[in-house]
PDB file of C-alpha atoms in Angstrom:
ATOM      1  CA  MET A   1     112.670  84.137 109.727  1.00  0.00           C
ATOM      2  CA  GLN A   2     109.204  82.830 110.535  1.00  0.00           C
ATOM      3  CA  GLY A   3     107.961  80.178 108.114  1.00  0.00           C
ATOM      4  CA  GLN A   4     109.679  78.601 105.040  1.00  0.00           C
ATOM      5  CA  PRO A   5     108.487  80.562 101.890  1.00  0.00           C
ATOM      6  CA  ARG A   6     109.279  78.984  98.663  1.00  0.00           C
ATOM      7  CA  LEU A   7     111.940  80.510  96.326  1.00  0.00           C
ATOM      8  CA  LYS A   8     110.363  81.821  93.206  1.00  0.00           C
ATOM      9  CA  CYS A   9     112.269  82.225  90.048  1.00  0.00           C
ATOM     10  CA  ALA A  10     115.533  82.044  92.186  1.00  0.00           C
ATOM     11  CA  MET A  11     117.688  80.790  89.201  1.00  0.00           C
ATOM     12  CA  HIS A  12     116.492  83.373  86.612  1.00  0.00           C
ATOM     13  CA  ASP A  13     119.641  85.017  85.193  1.00  0.00           C
ATOM     14  CA  ASP A  14     117.997  88.315  85.214  1.00  0.00           C
ATOM     15  CA  LEU A  15     117.460  87.993  89.007  1.00  0.00           C
ATOM     16  CA  SER A  16     120.983  86.991  89.787  1.00  0.00           C
ATOM     17  CA  PRO A  17     121.849  90.389  91.320  1.00  0.00           C
ATOM     18  CA  LEU A  18     118.931  90.193  93.642  1.00  0.00           C
ATOM     19  CA  LEU A  19     119.741  86.717  95.104  1.00  0.00           C
ATOM     20  CA  ASN A  20     123.413  85.570  94.218  1.00  0.00           C
ATOM     21  CA  SER A  21     125.019  87.582  96.963  1.00  0.00           C
ATOM     22  CA  LEU A  22     122.645  86.292  99.615  1.00  0.00           C
ATOM     23  CA  ASN A  23     122.667  83.226 101.831  1.00  0.00           C
ATOM     24  CA  ASP A  24     119.861  80.651 101.782  1.00  0.00           C
ATOM     25  CA  ALA A  25     117.932  82.268 104.686  1.00  0.00           C
ATOM     26  CA  GLN A  26     118.245  85.731 103.169  1.00  0.00           C
ATOM     27  CA  ARG A  27     117.190  84.476  99.844  1.00  0.00           C
ATOM     28  CA  GLN A  28     114.006  82.948 101.364  1.00  0.00           C
ATOM     29  CA  ALA A  29     112.992  86.224 102.953  1.00  0.00           C
ATOM     30  CA  VAL A  30     113.759  88.166  99.761  1.00  0.00           C
ATOM     31  CA  ALA A  31     111.742  85.904  97.440  1.00  0.00           C
ATOM     32  CA  ALA A  32     108.877  85.046  99.838  1.00  0.00           C
ATOM     33  CA  PRO A  33     105.396  85.304  98.455  1.00  0.00           C
ATOM     34  CA  LEU A  34     103.336  88.388  98.995  1.00  0.00           C
ATOM     35  CA  GLY A  35     101.649  88.832 102.355  1.00  0.00           C
ATOM     36  CA  ARG A  36     102.775  89.231 105.873  1.00  0.00           C
ATOM     37  CA  GLN A  37     106.363  88.493 106.760  1.00  0.00           C
ATOM     38  CA  LEU A  38     108.488  88.736 109.962  1.00  0.00           C
ATOM     39  CA  VAL A  39     112.189  88.356 109.572  1.00  0.00           C
ATOM     40  CA  LEU A  40     114.061  88.009 112.934  1.00  0.00           C
ATOM     41  CA  ALA A  41     117.830  87.851 113.176  1.00  0.00           C
ATOM     42  CA  GLY A  42     120.748  89.059 115.217  1.00  0.00           C
ATOM     43  CA  ALA A  43     122.956  92.009 114.917  1.00  0.00           C
ATOM     44  CA  GLY A  44     125.083  92.050 111.758  1.00  0.00           C
ATOM     45  CA  SER A  45     123.175  89.254 110.097  1.00  0.00           C
ATOM     46  CA  GLY A  46     122.093  91.391 107.110  1.00  0.00           C
ATOM     47  CA  LYS A  47     118.480  92.325 108.060  1.00  0.00           C
ATOM     48  CA  THR A  48     118.643  95.680 106.339  1.00  0.00           C
ATOM     49  CA  ARG A  49     120.159  93.920 103.271  1.00  0.00           C
ATOM     50  CA  VAL A  50     117.239  91.658 103.116  1.00  0.00           C
ATOM     51  CA  LEU A  51     114.855  94.685 103.225  1.00  0.00           C
ATOM     52  CA  VAL A  52     116.851  96.340 100.340  1.00  0.00           C
ATOM     53  CA  HIS A  53     116.826  93.239  98.166  1.00  0.00           C
ATOM     54  CA  ARG A  54     113.170  92.581  99.051  1.00  0.00           C
ATOM     55  CA  ILE A  55     112.189  96.087  97.735  1.00  0.00           C
ATOM     56  CA  ALA A  56     114.190  95.484  94.521  1.00  0.00           C
ATOM     57  CA  TRP A  57     112.457  92.074  94.215  1.00  0.00           C
ATOM     58  CA  LEU A  58     109.059  93.539  94.457  1.00  0.00           C
ATOM     59  CA  VAL A  59     109.737  95.932  91.823  1.00  0.00           C
ATOM     60  CA  ALA A  60     111.592  93.410  89.422  1.00  0.00           C
ATOM     61  CA  VAL A  61     109.496  90.282  89.971  1.00  0.00           C
ATOM     62  CA  GLU A  62     106.179  91.494  91.466  1.00  0.00           C
ATOM     63  CA  HIS A  63     106.157  94.470  89.123  1.00  0.00           C
ATOM     64  CA  ALA A  64     105.487  96.968  92.071  1.00  0.00           C
ATOM     65  CA  SER A  65     105.713 100.658  91.264  1.00  0.00           C
ATOM     66  CA  LEU A  66     108.417 102.527  93.064  1.00  0.00           C
ATOM     67  CA  HIS A  67     105.695 104.843  94.211  1.00  0.00           C
ATOM     68  CA  SER A  68     103.798 101.986  95.853  1.00  0.00           C
ATOM     69  CA  VAL A  69     106.495 100.908  98.322  1.00  0.00           C
ATOM     70  CA  LEU A  70     106.616 102.473 101.828  1.00  0.00           C
ATOM     71  CA  SER A  71     109.807 101.661 103.739  1.00  0.00           C
ATOM     72  CA  VAL A  72     110.503 103.184 106.964  1.00  0.00           C
ATOM     73  CA  THR A  73     113.685 103.154 109.165  1.00  0.00           C
ATOM     74  CA  PHE A  74     115.030 105.284 111.982  1.00  0.00           C
ATOM     75  CA  THR A  75     117.612 107.571 110.557  1.00  0.00           C
ATOM     76  CA  ASN A  76     117.934 109.783 107.565  1.00  0.00           C
ATOM     77  CA  LYS A  77     121.399 108.195 106.703  1.00  0.00           C
ATOM     78  CA  ALA A  78     119.882 104.669 106.753  1.00  0.00           C
ATOM     79  CA  ALA A  79     116.980 105.763 104.511  1.00  0.00           C
ATOM     80  CA  GLY A  80     119.343 107.407 102.054  1.00  0.00           C
ATOM     81  CA  GLU A  81     121.534 104.242 101.923  1.00  0.00           C
ATOM     82  CA  MET A  82     118.520 102.167 101.317  1.00  0.00           C
ATOM     83  CA  ARG A  83     117.238 104.237  98.338  1.00  0.00           C
ATOM     84  CA  SER A  84     120.752 104.119  96.886  1.00  0.00           C
ATOM     85  CA  ARG A  85     121.171 100.359  97.225  1.00  0.00           C
ATOM     86  CA  VAL A  86     117.693  99.545  95.936  1.00  0.00           C
ATOM     87  CA  LEU A  87     118.160 101.723  92.786  1.00  0.00           C
ATOM     88  CA  LYS A  88     121.677 100.268  92.206  1.00  0.00           C
ATOM     89  CA  LEU A  89     120.194  96.790  92.252  1.00  0.00           C
ATOM     90  CA  LEU A  90     117.676  97.813  89.803  1.00  0.00           C
ATOM     91  CA  GLY A  91     120.209  99.511  87.458  1.00  0.00           C
ATOM     92  CA  ARG A  92     118.895 102.967  88.001  1.00  0.00           C
ATOM     93  CA  GLN A  93     120.692 106.162  88.986  1.00  0.00           C
ATOM     94  CA  PRO A  94     121.042 106.458  92.673  1.00  0.00           C
ATOM     95  CA  ASN A  95     120.413 110.147  92.498  1.00  0.00           C
ATOM     96  CA  ALA A  96     117.528 109.996  90.278  1.00  0.00           C
ATOM     97  CA  ARG A  97     114.636 112.309  91.551  1.00  0.00           C
ATOM     98  CA  GLY A  98     111.202 110.857  92.078  1.00  0.00           C
ATOM     99  CA  TYR A  99     112.427 107.307  92.705  1.00  0.00           C
ATOM    100  CA  LEU A 100     111.391 105.605  96.035  1.00  0.00           C
ATOM    101  CA  PRO A 101     109.698 108.769  97.372  1.00  0.00           C
ATOM    102  CA  PHE A 102     108.254 106.781 100.386  1.00  0.00           C
ATOM    103  CA  VAL A 103     111.552 105.494 101.684  1.00  0.00           C
ATOM    104  CA  GLY A 104     112.438 107.414 104.813  1.00  0.00           C
ATOM    105  CA  THR A 105     112.163 107.746 108.480  1.00  0.00           C
ATOM    106  CA  PHE A 106     108.836 107.666 110.185  1.00  0.00           C
ATOM    107  CA  HIS A 107     109.125 111.377 110.960  1.00  0.00           C
ATOM    108  CA  SER A 108     110.154 112.536 107.551  1.00  0.00           C
ATOM    109  CA  ILE A 109     107.362 110.700 105.831  1.00  0.00           C
ATOM    110  CA  CYS A 110     104.763 111.829 108.401  1.00  0.00           C
ATOM    111  CA  VAL A 111     105.874 115.505 107.999  1.00  0.00           C
ATOM    112  CA  ARG A 112     105.108 115.239 104.306  1.00  0.00           C
ATOM    113  CA  TRP A 113     101.613 113.789 104.927  1.00  0.00           C
ATOM    114  CA  LEU A 114     100.722 116.356 107.467  1.00  0.00           C
ATOM    115  CA  ARG A 115     101.813 119.106 105.358  1.00  0.00           C
ATOM    116  CA  ARG A 116      99.569 117.867 102.645  1.00  0.00           C
ATOM    117  CA  ASP A 117      96.565 116.878 104.611  1.00  0.00           C
ATOM    118  CA  GLY A 118      96.986 118.189 108.073  1.00  0.00           C
ATOM    119  CA  GLU A 119      94.433 120.934 107.510  1.00  0.00           C
ATOM    120  CA  ARG A 120      91.901 118.167 107.795  1.00  0.00           C
ATOM    121  CA  ILE A 121      92.678 117.784 111.497  1.00  0.00           C
ATOM    122  CA  GLY A 122      93.268 121.502 112.155  1.00  0.00           C
ATOM    123  CA  LEU A 123      97.030 121.836 111.470  1.00  0.00           C
ATOM    124  CA  PRO A 124      98.381 124.534 109.367  1.00  0.00           C
ATOM    125  CA  SER A 125     100.388 123.265 106.331  1.00  0.00           C
ATOM    126  CA  ASN A 126     103.388 125.516 107.425  1.00  0.00           C
ATOM    127  CA  PHE A 127     103.598 124.242 110.892  1.00  0.00           C
ATOM    128  CA  THR A 128     107.044 124.473 112.469  1.00  0.00           C
ATOM    129  CA  ILE A 129     108.819 121.405 114.186  1.00  0.00           C
ATOM    130  CA  PHE A 130     109.981 121.949 117.645  1.00  0.00           C
ATOM    131  CA  ASP A 131     113.343 120.343 118.228  1.00  0.00           C
ATOM    132  CA  SER A 132     114.479 119.061 121.683  1.00  0.00           C
ATOM    133  CA  ALA A 133     115.573 122.502 122.785  1.00  0.00           C
ATOM    134  CA  ASP A 134     112.344 124.105 121.678  1.00  0.00           C
ATOM    135  CA  SER A 135     110.296 121.537 123.326  1.00  0.00           C
ATOM    136  CA  GLN A 136     112.198 121.839 126.727  1.00  0.00           C
ATOM    137  CA  ALA A 137     111.741 125.685 126.551  1.00  0.00           C
ATOM    138  CA  ALA A 138     108.001 125.234 126.039  1.00  0.00           C
ATOM    139  CA  ILE A 139     107.888 122.705 128.922  1.00  0.00           C
ATOM    140  CA  LYS A 140     109.677 125.138 131.325  1.00  0.00           C
ATOM    141  CA  GLN A 141     107.202 127.908 130.338  1.00  0.00           C
ATOM    142  CA  ALA A 142     104.252 125.559 130.917  1.00  0.00           C
ATOM    143  CA  MET A 143     105.633 124.454 134.248  1.00  0.00           C
ATOM    144  CA  ARG A 144     105.831 128.203 135.307  1.00  0.00           C
ATOM    145  CA  THR A 145     102.344 128.675 134.130  1.00  0.00           C
ATOM    146  CA  VAL A 146     100.954 125.908 136.345  1.00  0.00           C
ATOM    147  CA  GLY A 147     103.164 126.675 139.301  1.00  0.00           C
ATOM    148  CA  ILE A 148     105.495 123.583 139.236  1.00  0.00           C
ATOM    149  CA  ASP A 149     108.953 124.098 140.716  1.00  0.00           C
ATOM    150  CA  ALA A 150     111.679 122.867 138.430  1.00  0.00           C
ATOM    151  CA  LYS A 151     113.800 121.982 141.520  1.00  0.00           C
ATOM    152  CA  GLN A 152     111.144 119.477 142.569  1.00  0.00           C
ATOM    153  CA  ILE A 153     110.820 117.693 139.194  1.00  0.00           C
ATOM    154  CA  THR A 154     112.858 118.609 136.213  1.00  0.00           C
ATOM    155  CA  PRO A 155     111.550 119.725 132.771  1.00  0.00           C
ATOM    156  CA  GLY A 156     113.373 116.705 131.381  1.00  0.00           C
ATOM    157  CA  ALA A 157     111.445 114.265 133.506  1.00  0.00           C
ATOM    158  CA  ILE A 158     108.066 116.013 132.628  1.00  0.00           C
ATOM    159  CA  GLY A 159     108.966 116.089 128.923  1.00  0.00           C
ATOM    160  CA  GLY A 160     109.869 112.493 129.111  1.00  0.00           C
ATOM    161  CA  MET A 161     106.481 111.526 130.621  1.00  0.00           C
ATOM    162  CA  ILE A 162     104.594 113.626 127.962  1.00  0.00           C
ATOM    163  CA  SER A 163     106.616 112.064 125.227  1.00  0.00           C
ATOM    164  CA  SER A 164     105.872 108.483 126.582  1.00  0.00           C
ATOM    165  CA  ALA A 165     102.165 109.383 126.683  1.00  0.00           C
ATOM    166  CA  LYS A 166     102.219 110.617 123.067  1.00  0.00           C
ATOM    167  CA  ASN A 167     104.031 107.430 122.041  1.00  0.00           C
ATOM    168  CA  GLU A 168     101.063 105.535 123.479  1.00  0.00           C
ATOM    169  CA  LEU A 169      98.703 107.787 121.587  1.00  0.00           C
ATOM    170  CA  ILE A 170      97.392 109.282 124.944  1.00  0.00           C
ATOM    171  CA  ASP A 171      96.235 112.853 124.767  1.00  0.00           C
ATOM    172  CA  SER A 172      96.213 115.348 127.624  1.00  0.00           C
ATOM    173  CA  LYS A 173      92.671 114.667 128.616  1.00  0.00           C
ATOM    174  CA  ALA A 174      93.205 110.907 128.740  1.00  0.00           C
ATOM    175  CA  TYR A 175      96.525 111.295 130.594  1.00  0.00           C
ATOM    176  CA  ALA A 176      94.888 113.384 133.343  1.00  0.00           C
ATOM    177  CA  LYS A 177      92.431 110.466 134.088  1.00  0.00           C
ATOM    178  CA  ILE A 178      95.336 107.845 134.460  1.00  0.00           C
ATOM    179  CA  ALA A 179      98.103 109.934 135.926  1.00  0.00           C
ATOM    180  CA  HIS A 180      99.265 108.312 139.201  1.00  0.00           C
ATOM    181  CA  GLY A 181     101.877 109.539 141.548  1.00  0.00           C
ATOM    182  CA  GLN A 182     103.462 112.900 142.067  1.00  0.00           C
ATOM    183  CA  GLY A 183     105.474 112.989 138.892  1.00  0.00           C
ATOM    184  CA  GLN A 184     102.594 111.966 136.439  1.00  0.00           C
ATOM    185  CA  GLU A 185     100.230 114.238 138.260  1.00  0.00           C
ATOM    186  CA  ALA A 186     102.748 117.075 137.635  1.00  0.00           C
ATOM    187  CA  ALA A 187     103.064 116.041 133.965  1.00  0.00           C
ATOM    188  CA  ALA A 188      99.224 115.863 133.639  1.00  0.00           C
ATOM    189  CA  LYS A 189      99.015 119.630 134.710  1.00  0.00           C
ATOM    190  CA  VAL A 190     101.791 120.638 132.233  1.00  0.00           C
ATOM    191  CA  TYR A 191     100.647 118.478 129.266  1.00  0.00           C
ATOM    192  CA  PRO A 192      97.687 120.486 128.162  1.00  0.00           C
ATOM    193  CA  VAL A 193      99.461 123.906 128.720  1.00  0.00           C
ATOM    194  CA  TYR A 194     102.345 122.580 126.715  1.00  0.00           C
ATOM    195  CA  GLN A 195     100.106 121.661 123.872  1.00  0.00           C
ATOM    196  CA  ARG A 196      98.450 125.001 124.005  1.00  0.00           C
ATOM    197  CA  LEU A 197     101.812 126.606 123.569  1.00  0.00           C
ATOM    198  CA  LEU A 198     102.733 124.413 120.636  1.00  0.00           C
ATOM    199  CA  ARG A 199      99.279 125.186 119.041  1.00  0.00           C
ATOM    200  CA  GLU A 200      99.650 129.038 119.548  1.00  0.00           C
ATOM    201  CA  ALA A 201     103.123 128.819 117.862  1.00  0.00           C
ATOM    202  CA  GLY A 202     101.788 126.710 115.034  1.00  0.00           C
ATOM    203  CA  GLY A 203     104.178 124.005 116.041  1.00  0.00           C
ATOM    204  CA  LEU A 204     104.382 120.146 116.551  1.00  0.00           C
ATOM    205  CA  ASP A 205     107.149 118.353 118.463  1.00  0.00           C
ATOM    206  CA  PHE A 206     108.658 115.094 117.174  1.00  0.00           C
ATOM    207  CA  ASP A 207     106.071 112.799 118.972  1.00  0.00           C
ATOM    208  CA  ASP A 208     103.228 114.943 117.570  1.00  0.00           C
ATOM    209  CA  LEU A 209     104.442 114.168 113.995  1.00  0.00           C
ATOM    210  CA  ILE A 210     103.524 110.325 114.471  1.00  0.00           C
ATOM    211  CA  MET A 211     100.559 110.969 116.865  1.00  0.00           C
ATOM    212  CA  GLN A 212      98.901 113.525 114.497  1.00  0.00           C
ATOM    213  CA  THR A 213      99.408 111.312 111.560  1.00  0.00           C
ATOM    214  CA  VAL A 214      97.560 108.509 113.257  1.00  0.00           C
ATOM    215  CA  LYS A 215      94.853 110.909 114.037  1.00  0.00           C
ATOM    216  CA  LEU A 216      94.896 111.998 110.352  1.00  0.00           C
ATOM    217  CA  MET A 217      94.488 108.417 109.231  1.00  0.00           C
ATOM    218  CA  GLU A 218      91.239 108.179 111.310  1.00  0.00           C
ATOM    219  CA  ASP A 219      89.832 110.103 108.249  1.00  0.00           C
ATOM    220  CA  GLN A 220      88.676 107.239 106.118  1.00  0.00           C
ATOM    221  CA  GLU A 221      88.955 109.133 102.864  1.00  0.00           C
ATOM    222  CA  VAL A 222      92.682 109.973 103.691  1.00  0.00           C
ATOM    223  CA  LEU A 223      93.434 106.522 104.868  1.00  0.00           C
ATOM    224  CA  LYS A 224      91.931 104.909 101.758  1.00  0.00           C
ATOM    225  CA  ARG A 225      93.900 107.147  99.442  1.00  0.00           C
ATOM    226  CA  TYR A 226      97.246 106.180 101.103  1.00  0.00           C
ATOM    227  CA  GLN A 227      96.318 102.515 101.417  1.00  0.00           C
ATOM    228  CA  THR A 228      95.510 102.496  97.639  1.00  0.00           C
ATOM    229  CA  GLN A 229      98.908 103.891  96.704  1.00  0.00           C
ATOM    230  CA  LEU A 230     101.024 102.110  99.295  1.00  0.00           C
ATOM    231  CA  ARG A 231     100.471  98.588  98.472  1.00  0.00           C
ATOM    232  CA  TYR A 232     103.803  97.222  99.957  1.00  0.00           C
ATOM    233  CA  ILE A 233     105.109  98.217 103.415  1.00  0.00           C
ATOM    234  CA  MET A 234     108.500  97.473 104.889  1.00  0.00           C
ATOM    235  CA  VAL A 235     109.766  98.278 108.422  1.00  0.00           C
ATOM    236  CA  ASP A 236     113.484  98.267 109.345  1.00  0.00           C
ATOM    237  CA  GLU A 237     114.584  97.809 112.992  1.00  0.00           C
ATOM    238  CA  TYR A 238     111.006  96.737 113.927  1.00  0.00           C
ATOM    239  CA  GLN A 239     111.961  95.947 117.534  1.00  0.00           C
ATOM    240  CA  ASP A 240     112.480  99.676 118.191  1.00  0.00           C
ATOM    241  CA  THR A 241     108.960 100.789 116.926  1.00  0.00           C
ATOM    242  CA  ASN A 242     106.602 102.297 119.612  1.00  0.00           C
ATOM    243  CA  HIS A 243     102.902 101.901 119.855  1.00  0.00           C
ATOM    244  CA  ALA A 244     102.065 104.855 117.783  1.00  0.00           C
ATOM    245  CA  GLN A 245     104.455 103.766 115.031  1.00  0.00           C
ATOM    246  CA  TYR A 246     102.952 100.329 115.113  1.00  0.00           C
ATOM    247  CA  LYS A 247      99.558 101.703 114.857  1.00  0.00           C
ATOM    248  CA  LEU A 248     100.241 103.802 111.868  1.00  0.00           C
ATOM    249  CA  VAL A 249     101.850 100.819 110.132  1.00  0.00           C
ATOM    250  CA  LYS A 250      98.972  98.598 110.993  1.00  0.00           C
ATOM    251  CA  LEU A 251      96.484 101.081 109.526  1.00  0.00           C
ATOM    252  CA  LEU A 252      98.415 101.491 106.266  1.00  0.00           C
ATOM    253  CA  ALA A 253      98.966  97.801 105.791  1.00  0.00           C
ATOM    254  CA  ALA A 254      95.275  96.730 106.648  1.00  0.00           C
ATOM    255  CA  ALA A 255      93.956  96.902 102.966  1.00  0.00           C
ATOM    256  CA  HIS A 256      96.674  94.841 101.137  1.00  0.00           C
ATOM    257  CA  ARG A 257      98.585  93.060 104.072  1.00  0.00           C
ATOM    258  CA  ASN A 258     101.772  93.070 102.097  1.00  0.00           C
ATOM    259  CA  ILE A 259     104.059  93.913 104.923  1.00  0.00           C
ATOM    260  CA  CYS A 260     107.635  92.850 105.730  1.00  0.00           C
ATOM    261  CA  VAL A 261     109.221  93.786 108.914  1.00  0.00           C
ATOM    262  CA  VAL A 262     112.754  92.987 109.976  1.00  0.00           C
ATOM    263  CA  GLY A 263     114.071  93.103 113.492  1.00  0.00           C
ATOM    264  CA  ASP A 264     116.626  91.953 116.007  1.00  0.00           C
ATOM    265  CA  ASP A 265     115.470  88.848 118.087  1.00  0.00           C
ATOM    266  CA  TRP A 266     117.664  89.685 120.975  1.00  0.00           C
TER     267      TRP A 266
END
């Protein structure tokens, strides 16, 4: 963990469930003052546990609203466990509806925001989400449209290059300008056609969910609304975030700068 934050109220009886089961380093991370915090530790050292106890600490000690905490992780299972563990620490029913509405995966939270506000950037509120099979089918169709032989370069390779571009927030026009080599040049031809097929179907692929949410947050009115509500931001498995996810978190955290990220230092 970077820095040595002071322990606050660590011996308070009411806070014992939040701290007693933790080791010294974990307690320091959980009870750190508000602000920016990076927690680095190896596999199996209790990083997610720190995040769970930190959320409960914010609610119990810093008087944070459960609706003001954004905590993102990478699987629905991990998000569900995080919600249940936080509510248990706080003595609330794990299945209580309306609690911790912004604890989830990057993708699930972005879907909610895009359905609510996506019309501001030209997205229908009832957009469909293309899974991997749907995306591959659309890539193949786009390749046929531009005359690229799947025997020379596979749809999977093309899809991978387009996915990487989206994760770097590079749209099809920008990608065409930087494409280098036979593979990228082929992907640059497919990319805009693939996007047109998605648009005509009223669909987004998984990478679009993050990329389009970043675009949505360029609307200052929307960004301010979410910044005002989400005062505390947590990121699990921070080492796995891509550029688009990092940019989204950075935008949301810019107003209050209360952000805690945990990751593997390997």
